CSV table of N, CA and C in Angstrom, one decimal:
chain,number,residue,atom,x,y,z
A,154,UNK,N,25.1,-21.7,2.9
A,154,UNK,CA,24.3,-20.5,2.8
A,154,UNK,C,25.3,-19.3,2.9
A,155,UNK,N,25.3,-18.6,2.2
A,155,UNK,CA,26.3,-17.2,1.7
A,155,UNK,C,25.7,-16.1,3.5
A,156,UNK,N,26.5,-15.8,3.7
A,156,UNK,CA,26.7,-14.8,4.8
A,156,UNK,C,25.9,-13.8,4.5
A,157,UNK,N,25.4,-13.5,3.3
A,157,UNK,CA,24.2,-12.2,3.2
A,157,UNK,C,23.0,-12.8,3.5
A,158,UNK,N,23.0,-14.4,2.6
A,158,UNK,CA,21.3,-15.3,2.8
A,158,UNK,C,21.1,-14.9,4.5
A,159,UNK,N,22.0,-15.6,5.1
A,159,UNK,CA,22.2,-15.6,6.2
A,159,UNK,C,21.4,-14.1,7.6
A,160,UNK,N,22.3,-13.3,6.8
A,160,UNK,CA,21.9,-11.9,7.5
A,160,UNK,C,20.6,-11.4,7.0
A,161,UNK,N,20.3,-11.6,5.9
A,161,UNK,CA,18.9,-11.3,5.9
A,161,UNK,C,17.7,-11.9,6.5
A,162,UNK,N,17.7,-13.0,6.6
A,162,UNK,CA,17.2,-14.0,7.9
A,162,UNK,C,17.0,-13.9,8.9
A,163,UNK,N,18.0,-13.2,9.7
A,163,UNK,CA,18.1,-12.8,11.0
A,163,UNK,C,18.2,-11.6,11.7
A,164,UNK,N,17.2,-10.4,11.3
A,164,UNK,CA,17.6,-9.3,11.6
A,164,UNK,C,16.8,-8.8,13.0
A,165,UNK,N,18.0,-8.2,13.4
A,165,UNK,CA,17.1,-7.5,14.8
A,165,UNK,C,16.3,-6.6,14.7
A,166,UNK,N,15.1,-6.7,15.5
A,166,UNK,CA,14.6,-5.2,14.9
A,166,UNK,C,14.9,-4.1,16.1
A,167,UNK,N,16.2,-4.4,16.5
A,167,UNK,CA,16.7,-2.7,17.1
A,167,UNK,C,17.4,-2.2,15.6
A,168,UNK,N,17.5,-2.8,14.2
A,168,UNK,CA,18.6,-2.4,13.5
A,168,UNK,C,17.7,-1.9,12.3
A,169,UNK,N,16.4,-2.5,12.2
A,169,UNK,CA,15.5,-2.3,10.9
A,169,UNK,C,15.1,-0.7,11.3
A,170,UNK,N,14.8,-0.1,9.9
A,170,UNK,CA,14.6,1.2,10.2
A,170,UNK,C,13.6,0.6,9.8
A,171,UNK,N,12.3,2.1,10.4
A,171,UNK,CA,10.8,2.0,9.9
A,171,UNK,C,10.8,2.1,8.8
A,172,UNK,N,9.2,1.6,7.9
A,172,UNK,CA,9.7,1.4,6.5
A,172,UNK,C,8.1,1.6,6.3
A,173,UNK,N,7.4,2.2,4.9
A,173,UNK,CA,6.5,2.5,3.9
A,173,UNK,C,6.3,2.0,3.0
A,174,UNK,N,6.0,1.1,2.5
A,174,UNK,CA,5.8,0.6,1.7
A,174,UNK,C,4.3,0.6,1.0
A,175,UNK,N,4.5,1.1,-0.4
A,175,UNK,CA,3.0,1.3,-1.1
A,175,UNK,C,3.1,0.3,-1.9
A,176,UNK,N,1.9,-0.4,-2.3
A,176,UNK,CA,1.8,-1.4,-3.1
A,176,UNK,C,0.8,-1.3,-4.2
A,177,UNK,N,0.9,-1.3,-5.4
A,177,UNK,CA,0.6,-0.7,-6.5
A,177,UNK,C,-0.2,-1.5,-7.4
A,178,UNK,N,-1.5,-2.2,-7.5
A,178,UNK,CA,-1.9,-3.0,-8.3
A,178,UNK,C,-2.6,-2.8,-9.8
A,179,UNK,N,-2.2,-2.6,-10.7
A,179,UNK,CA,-3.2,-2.0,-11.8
A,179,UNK,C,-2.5,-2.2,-13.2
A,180,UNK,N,-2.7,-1.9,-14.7
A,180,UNK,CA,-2.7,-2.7,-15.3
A,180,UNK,C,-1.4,-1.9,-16.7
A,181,UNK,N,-1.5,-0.7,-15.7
A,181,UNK,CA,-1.0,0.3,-16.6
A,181,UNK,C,-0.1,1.1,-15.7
A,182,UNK,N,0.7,2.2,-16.0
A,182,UNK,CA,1.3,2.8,-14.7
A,182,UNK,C,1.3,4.3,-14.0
A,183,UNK,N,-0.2,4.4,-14.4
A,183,UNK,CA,-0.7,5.9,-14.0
A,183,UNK,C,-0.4,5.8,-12.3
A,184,UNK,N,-0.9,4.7,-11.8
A,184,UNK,CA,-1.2,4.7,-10.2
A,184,UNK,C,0.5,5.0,-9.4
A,185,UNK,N,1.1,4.0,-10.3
A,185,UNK,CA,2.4,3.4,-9.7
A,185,UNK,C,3.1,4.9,-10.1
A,186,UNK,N,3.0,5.5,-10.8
A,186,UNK,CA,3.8,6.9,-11.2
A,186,UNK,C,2.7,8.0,-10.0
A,187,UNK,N,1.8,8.3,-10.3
A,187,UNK,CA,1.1,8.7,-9.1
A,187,UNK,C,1.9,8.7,-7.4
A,188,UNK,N,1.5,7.2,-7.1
A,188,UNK,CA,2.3,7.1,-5.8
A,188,UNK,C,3.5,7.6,-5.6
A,189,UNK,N,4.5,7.2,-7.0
A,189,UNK,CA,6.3,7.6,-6.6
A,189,UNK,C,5.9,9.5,-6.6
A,190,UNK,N,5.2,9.9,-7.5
A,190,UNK,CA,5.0,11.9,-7.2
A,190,UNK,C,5.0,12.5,-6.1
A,191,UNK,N,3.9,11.4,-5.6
A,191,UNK,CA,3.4,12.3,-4.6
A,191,UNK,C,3.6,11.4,-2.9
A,192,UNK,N,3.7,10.0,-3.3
A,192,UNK,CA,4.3,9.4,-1.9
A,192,UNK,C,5.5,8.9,-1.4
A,193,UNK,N,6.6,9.7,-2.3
A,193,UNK,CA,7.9,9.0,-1.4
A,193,UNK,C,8.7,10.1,-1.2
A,194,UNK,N,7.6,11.6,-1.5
A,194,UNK,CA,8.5,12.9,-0.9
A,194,UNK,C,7.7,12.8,0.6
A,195,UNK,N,8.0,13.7,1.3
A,195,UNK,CA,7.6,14.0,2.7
A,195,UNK,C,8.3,13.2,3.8
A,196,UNK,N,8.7,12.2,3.4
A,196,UNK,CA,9.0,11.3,4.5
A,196,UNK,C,10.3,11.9,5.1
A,197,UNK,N,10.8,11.4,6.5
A,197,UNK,CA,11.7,11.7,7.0
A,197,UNK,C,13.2,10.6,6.7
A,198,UNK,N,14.3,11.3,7.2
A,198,UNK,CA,15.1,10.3,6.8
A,198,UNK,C,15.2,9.2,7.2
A,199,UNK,N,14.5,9.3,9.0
A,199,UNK,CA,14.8,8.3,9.3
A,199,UNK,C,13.2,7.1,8.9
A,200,UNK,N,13.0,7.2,8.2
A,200,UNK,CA,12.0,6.4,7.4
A,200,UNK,C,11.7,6.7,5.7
A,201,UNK,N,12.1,5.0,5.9
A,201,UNK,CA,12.3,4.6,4.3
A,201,UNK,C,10.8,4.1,4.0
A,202,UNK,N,10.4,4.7,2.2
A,202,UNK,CA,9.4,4.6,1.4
A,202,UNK,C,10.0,3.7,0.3
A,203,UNK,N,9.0,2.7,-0.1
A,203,UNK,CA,9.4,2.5,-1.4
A,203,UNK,C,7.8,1.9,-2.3
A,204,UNK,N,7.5,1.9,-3.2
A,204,UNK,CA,6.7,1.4,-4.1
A,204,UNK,C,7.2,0.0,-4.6
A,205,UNK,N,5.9,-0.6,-4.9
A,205,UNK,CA,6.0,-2.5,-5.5
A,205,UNK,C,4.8,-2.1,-6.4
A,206,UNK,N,4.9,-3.1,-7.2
A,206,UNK,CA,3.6,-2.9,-8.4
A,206,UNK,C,4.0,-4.6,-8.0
A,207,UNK,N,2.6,-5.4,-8.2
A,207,UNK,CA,2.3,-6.4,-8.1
A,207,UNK,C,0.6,-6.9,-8.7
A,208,UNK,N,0.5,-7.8,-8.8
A,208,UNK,CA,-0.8,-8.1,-9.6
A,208,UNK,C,-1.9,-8.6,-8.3
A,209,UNK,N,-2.9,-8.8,-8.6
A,209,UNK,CA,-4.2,-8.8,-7.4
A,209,UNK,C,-3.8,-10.3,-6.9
A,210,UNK,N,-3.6,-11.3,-7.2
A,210,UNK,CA,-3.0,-12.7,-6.9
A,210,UNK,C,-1.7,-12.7,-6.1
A,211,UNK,N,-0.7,-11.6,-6.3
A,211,UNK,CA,0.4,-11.7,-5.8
A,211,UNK,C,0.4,-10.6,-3.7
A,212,UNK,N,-0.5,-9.9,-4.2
A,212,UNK,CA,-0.5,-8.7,-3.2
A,212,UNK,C,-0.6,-9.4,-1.5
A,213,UNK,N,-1.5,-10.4,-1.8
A,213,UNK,CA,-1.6,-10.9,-0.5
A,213,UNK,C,-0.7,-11.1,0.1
A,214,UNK,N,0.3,-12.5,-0.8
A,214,UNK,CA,1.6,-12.8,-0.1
A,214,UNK,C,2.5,-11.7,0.3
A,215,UNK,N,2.6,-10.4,-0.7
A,215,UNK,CA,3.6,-9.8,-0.3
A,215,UNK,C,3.1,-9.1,0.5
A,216,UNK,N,2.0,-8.6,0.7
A,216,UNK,CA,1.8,-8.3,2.5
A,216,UNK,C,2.0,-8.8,3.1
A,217,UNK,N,1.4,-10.4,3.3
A,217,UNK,CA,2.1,-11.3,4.4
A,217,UNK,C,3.8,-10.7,4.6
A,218,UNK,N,4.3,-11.5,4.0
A,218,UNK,CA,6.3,-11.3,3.9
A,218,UNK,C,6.1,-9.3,3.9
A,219,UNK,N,5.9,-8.5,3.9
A,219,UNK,CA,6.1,-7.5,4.8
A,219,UNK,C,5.9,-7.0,5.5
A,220,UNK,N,4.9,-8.0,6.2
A,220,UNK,CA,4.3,-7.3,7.5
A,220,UNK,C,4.9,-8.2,8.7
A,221,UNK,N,6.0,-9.5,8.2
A,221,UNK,CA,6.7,-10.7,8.9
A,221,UNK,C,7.8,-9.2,9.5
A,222,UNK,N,8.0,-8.1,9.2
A,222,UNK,CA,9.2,-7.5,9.9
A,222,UNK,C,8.2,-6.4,10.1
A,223,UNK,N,9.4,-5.9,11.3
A,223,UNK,CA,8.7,-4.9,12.6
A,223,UNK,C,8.9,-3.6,11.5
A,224,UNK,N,8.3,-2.9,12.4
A,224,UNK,CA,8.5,-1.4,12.0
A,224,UNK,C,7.9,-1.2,10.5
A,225,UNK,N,7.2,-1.9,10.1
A,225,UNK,CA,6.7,-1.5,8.9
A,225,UNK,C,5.2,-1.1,8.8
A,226,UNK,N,4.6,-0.3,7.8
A,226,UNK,CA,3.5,0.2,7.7
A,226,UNK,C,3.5,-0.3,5.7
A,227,UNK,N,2.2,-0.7,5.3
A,227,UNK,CA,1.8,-0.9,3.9
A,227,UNK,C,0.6,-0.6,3.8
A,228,UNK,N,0.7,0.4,2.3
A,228,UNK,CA,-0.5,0.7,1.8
A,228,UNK,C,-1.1,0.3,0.6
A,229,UNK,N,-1.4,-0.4,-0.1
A,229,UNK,CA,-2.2,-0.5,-1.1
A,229,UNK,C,-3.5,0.4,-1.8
A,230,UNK,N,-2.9,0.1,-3.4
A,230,UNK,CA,-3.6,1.0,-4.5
A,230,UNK,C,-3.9,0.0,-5.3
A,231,UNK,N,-5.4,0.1,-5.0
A,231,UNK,CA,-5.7,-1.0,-6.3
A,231,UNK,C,-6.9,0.2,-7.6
A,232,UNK,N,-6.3,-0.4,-9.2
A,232,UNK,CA,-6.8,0.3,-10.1
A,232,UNK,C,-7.7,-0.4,-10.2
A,233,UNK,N,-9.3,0.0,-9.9
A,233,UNK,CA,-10.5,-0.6,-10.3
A,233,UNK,C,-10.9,-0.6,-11.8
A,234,UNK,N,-11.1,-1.3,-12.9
A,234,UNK,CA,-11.9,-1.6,-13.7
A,234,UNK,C,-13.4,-2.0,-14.1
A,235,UNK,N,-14.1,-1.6,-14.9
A,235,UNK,CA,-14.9,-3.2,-15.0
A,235,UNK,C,-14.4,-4.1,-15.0
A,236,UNK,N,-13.6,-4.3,-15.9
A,236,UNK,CA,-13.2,-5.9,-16.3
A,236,UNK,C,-12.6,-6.6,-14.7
A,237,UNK,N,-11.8,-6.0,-14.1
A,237,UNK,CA,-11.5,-6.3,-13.1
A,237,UNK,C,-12.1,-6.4,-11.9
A,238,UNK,N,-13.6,-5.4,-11.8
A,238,UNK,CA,-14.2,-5.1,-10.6
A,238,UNK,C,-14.1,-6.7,-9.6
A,239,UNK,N,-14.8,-7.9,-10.1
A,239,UNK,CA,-14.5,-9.0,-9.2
A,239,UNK,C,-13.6,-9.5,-8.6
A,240,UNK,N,-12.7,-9.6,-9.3
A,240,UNK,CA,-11.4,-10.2,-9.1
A,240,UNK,C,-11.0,-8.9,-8.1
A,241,UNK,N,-10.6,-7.8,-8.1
A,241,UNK,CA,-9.8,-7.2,-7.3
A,241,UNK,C,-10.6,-6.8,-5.9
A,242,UNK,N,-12.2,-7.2,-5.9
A,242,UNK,CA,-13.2,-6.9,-5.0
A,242,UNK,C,-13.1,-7.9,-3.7
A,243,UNK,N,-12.6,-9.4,-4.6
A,243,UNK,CA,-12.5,-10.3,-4.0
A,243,UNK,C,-11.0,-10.0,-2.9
A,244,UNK,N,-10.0,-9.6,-3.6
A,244,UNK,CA,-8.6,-9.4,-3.5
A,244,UNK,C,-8.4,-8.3,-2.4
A,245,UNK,N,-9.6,-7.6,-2.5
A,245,UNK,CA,-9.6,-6.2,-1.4
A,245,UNK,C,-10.1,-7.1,0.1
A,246,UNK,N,-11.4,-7.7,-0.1
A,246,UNK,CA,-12.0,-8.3,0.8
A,246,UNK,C,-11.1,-9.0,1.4
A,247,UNK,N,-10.1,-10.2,1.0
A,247,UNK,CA,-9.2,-11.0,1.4
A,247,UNK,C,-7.8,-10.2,2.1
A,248,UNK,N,-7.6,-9.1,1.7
A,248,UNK,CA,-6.9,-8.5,2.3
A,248,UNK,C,-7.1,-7.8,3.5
A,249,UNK,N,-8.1,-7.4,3.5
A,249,UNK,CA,-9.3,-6.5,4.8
A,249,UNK,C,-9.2,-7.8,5.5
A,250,UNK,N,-9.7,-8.7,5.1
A,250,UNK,CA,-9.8,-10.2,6.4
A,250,UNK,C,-8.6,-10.5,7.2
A,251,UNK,N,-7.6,-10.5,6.2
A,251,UNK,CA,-6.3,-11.2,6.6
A,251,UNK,C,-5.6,-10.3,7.5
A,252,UNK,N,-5.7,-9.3,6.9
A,252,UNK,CA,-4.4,-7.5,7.9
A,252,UNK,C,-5.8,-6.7,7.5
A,253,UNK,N,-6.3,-6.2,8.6
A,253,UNK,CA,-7.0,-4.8,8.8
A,253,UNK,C,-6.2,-3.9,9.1
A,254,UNK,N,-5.2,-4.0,9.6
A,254,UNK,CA,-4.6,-2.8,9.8
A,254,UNK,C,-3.8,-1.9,8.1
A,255,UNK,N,-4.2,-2.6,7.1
A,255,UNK,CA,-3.6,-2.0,5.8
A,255,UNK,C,-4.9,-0.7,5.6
A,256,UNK,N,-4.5,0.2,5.0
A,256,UNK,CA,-5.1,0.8,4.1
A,256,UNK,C,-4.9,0.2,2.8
A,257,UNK,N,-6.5,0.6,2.3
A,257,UNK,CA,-6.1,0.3,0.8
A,257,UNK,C,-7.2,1.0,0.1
A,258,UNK,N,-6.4,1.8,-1.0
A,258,UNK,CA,-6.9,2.6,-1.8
A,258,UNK,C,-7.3,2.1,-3.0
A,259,UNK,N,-8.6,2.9,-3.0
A,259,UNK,CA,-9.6,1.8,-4.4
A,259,UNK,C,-9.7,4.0,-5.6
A,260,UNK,N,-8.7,3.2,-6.8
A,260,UNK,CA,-8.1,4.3,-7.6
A,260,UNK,C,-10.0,3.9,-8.8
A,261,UNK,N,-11.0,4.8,-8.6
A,261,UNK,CA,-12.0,4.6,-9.5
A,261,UNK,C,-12.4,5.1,-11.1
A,262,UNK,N,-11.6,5.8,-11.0
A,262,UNK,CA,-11.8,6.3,-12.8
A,262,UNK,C,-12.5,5.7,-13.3
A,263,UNK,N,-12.4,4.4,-13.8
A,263,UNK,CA,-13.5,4.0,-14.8
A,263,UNK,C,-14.3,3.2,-14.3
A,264,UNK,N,-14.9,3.2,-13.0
A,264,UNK,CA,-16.1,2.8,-12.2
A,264,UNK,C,-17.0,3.7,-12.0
A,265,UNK,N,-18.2,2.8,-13.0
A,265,UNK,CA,-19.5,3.7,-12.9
A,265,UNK,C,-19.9,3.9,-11.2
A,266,UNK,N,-20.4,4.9,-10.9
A,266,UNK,CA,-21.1,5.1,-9.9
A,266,UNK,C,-21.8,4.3,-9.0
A,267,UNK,N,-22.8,3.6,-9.7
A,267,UNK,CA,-23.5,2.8,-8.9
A,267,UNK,C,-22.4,1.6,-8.3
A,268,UNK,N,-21.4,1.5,-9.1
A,268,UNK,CA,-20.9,0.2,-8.2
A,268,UNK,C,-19.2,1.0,-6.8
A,269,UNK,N,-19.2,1.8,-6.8
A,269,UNK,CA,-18.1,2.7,-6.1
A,269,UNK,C,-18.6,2.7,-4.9
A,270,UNK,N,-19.9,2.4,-4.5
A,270,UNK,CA,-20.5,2.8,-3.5
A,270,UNK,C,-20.2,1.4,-2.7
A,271,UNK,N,-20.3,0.4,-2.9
A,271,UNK,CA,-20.3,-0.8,-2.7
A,271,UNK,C,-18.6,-1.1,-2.1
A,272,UNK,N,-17.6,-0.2,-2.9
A,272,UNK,CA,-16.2,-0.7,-2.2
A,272,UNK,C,-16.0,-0.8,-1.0
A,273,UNK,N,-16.6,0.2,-0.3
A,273,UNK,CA,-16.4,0.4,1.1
A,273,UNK,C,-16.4,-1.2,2.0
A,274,UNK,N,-17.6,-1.4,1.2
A,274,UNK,CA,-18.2,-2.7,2.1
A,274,UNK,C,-17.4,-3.9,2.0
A,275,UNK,N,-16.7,-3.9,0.8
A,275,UNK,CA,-15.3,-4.9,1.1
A,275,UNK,C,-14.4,-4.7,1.1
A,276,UNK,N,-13.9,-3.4,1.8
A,276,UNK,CA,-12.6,-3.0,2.4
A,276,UNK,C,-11.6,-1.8,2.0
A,277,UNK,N,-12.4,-1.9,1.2
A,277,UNK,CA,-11.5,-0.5,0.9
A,277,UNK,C,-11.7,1.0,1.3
A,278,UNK,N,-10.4,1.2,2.0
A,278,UNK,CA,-10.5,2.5,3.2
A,278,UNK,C,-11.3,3.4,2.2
A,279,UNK,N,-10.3,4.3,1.2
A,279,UNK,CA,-10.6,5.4,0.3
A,279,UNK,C,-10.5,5.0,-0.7
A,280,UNK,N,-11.3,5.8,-1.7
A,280,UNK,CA,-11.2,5.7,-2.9
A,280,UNK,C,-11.0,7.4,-3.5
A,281,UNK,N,-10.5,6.8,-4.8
A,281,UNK,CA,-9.9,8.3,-5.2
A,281,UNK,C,-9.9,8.0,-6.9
A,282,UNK,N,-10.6,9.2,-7.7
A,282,UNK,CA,-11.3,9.1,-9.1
A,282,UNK,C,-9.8,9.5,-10.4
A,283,UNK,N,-9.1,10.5,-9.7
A,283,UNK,CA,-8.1,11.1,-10.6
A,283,UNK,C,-6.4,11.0,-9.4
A,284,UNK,N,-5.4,11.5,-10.0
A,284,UNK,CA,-4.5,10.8,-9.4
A,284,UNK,C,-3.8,12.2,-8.6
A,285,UNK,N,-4.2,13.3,-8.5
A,285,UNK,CA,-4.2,14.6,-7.8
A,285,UNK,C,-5.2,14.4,-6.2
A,286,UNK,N,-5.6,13.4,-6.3
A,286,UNK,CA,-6.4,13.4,-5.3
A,286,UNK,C,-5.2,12.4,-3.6
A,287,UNK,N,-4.5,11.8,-4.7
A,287,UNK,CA,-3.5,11.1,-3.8
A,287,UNK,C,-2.5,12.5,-3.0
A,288,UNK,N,-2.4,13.1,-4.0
A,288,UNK,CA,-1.3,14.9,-3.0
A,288,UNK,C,-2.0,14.3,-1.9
A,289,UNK,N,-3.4,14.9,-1.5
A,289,UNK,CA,-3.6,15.4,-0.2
A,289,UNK,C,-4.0,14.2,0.7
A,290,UNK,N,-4.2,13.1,0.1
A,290,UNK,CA,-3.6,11.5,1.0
A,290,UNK,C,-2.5,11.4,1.4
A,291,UNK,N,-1.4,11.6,0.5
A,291,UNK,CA,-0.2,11.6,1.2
A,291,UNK,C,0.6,12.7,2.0
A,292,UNK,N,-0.1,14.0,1.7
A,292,UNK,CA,0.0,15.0,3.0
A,292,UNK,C,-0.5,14.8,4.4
A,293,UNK,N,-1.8,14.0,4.2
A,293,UNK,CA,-2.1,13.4,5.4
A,293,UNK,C,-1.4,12.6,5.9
A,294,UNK,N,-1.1,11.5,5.2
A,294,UNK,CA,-0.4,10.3,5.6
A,294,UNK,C,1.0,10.7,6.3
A,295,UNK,N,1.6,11.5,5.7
A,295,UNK,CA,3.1,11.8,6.0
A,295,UNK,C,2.9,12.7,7.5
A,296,UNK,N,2.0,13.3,7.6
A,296,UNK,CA,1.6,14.2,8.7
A,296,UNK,C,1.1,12.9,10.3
A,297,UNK,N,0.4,12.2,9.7
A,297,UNK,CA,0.2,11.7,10.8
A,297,UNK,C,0.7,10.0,10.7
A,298,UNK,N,1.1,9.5,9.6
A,298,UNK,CA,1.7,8.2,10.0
A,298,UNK,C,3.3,8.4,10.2
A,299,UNK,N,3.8,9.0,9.6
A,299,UNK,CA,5.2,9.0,9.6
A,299,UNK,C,6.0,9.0,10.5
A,300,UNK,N,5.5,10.5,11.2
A,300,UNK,CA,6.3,10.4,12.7
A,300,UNK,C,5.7,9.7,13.3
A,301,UNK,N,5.0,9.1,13.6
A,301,UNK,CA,5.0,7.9,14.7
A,301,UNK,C,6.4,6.5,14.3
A,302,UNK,N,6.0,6.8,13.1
A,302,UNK,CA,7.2,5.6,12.7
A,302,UNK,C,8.2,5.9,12.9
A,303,UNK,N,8.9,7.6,12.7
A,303,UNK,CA,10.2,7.5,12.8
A,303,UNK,C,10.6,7.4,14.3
A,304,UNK,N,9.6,7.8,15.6
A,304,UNK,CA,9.8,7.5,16.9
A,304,UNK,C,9.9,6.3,17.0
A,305,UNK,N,9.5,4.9,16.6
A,305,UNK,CA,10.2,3.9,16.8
A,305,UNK,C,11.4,3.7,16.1
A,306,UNK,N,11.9,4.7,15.8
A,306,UNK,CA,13.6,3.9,15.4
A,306,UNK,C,14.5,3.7,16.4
């Protein structure tokens, strides 16, 4: 095993800095350009941001494997469709079950009405129609999640 495999394996978490992680699910890259705009300014130094784009099948695991290390906080953006509405409904719910403590953002543009109402009920914190609506999410977020994170460094 190479001495990096190695170190990455075994990290202390006096050494891990707090960490942000947005996770980006959707089919195109309005959301994932969105998030880098407007969610990886604000943060402090001593807390690192980064964005993942991953597909509704893959999200779960990588939540699991980033929520396996300390000091981390993850948010999820899932782009709702029709074509997609079950699959990623299912994918929201399974995620709500597994980690409650995630937010996850249900991005609705092309969800008619009547069914937007129903997100809530399987897990999805907020929803948001156009991608100007994330600014004042991540004004919030940076306002009240961040510093708490960078106090655990």
């Amino acid at each position: 095993m190479s001495e990096r495999a190695s170190t990455s394996l075994d990290i202390s978490p006096e050494i891990v800095s707090p960490e942000v992680v947005w996770i980006v699910c959707e089919d195109g890259s309005r959301w994932v350009e969105t998030v880098r705009c407007f969610c990886l300014g604000g943060a402090t130094n001593s807390v690192r941001v980064s964005v993942r784009i991953a597909d509704e099948d893959e999200v779960l695991g990588l939540v699991n494997s980033l929520l396996r290390r300390p000091k981390r906080t993850v948010f999820v953006v899932w782009e709702m469709t029709p074509k997609t509405l079950a699959v990623k409904c299912r994918a929201i719910t399974t995620l709500a079950l597994t980690a409650p403590q995630i937010l996850q953002i249900a991005a609705v543009t092309a969800i008619p009405m009547r069914y937007r109402s129903i997100l809530s009920e399987f897990g999805a914190t907020l929803q948001i129609r156009q991608p100007e609506e994330m600014q004042a999410i991540a004004l919030r977020l940076n306002e009240q999640v961040l510093p708490g994170l960078a106090r655990l460094r």
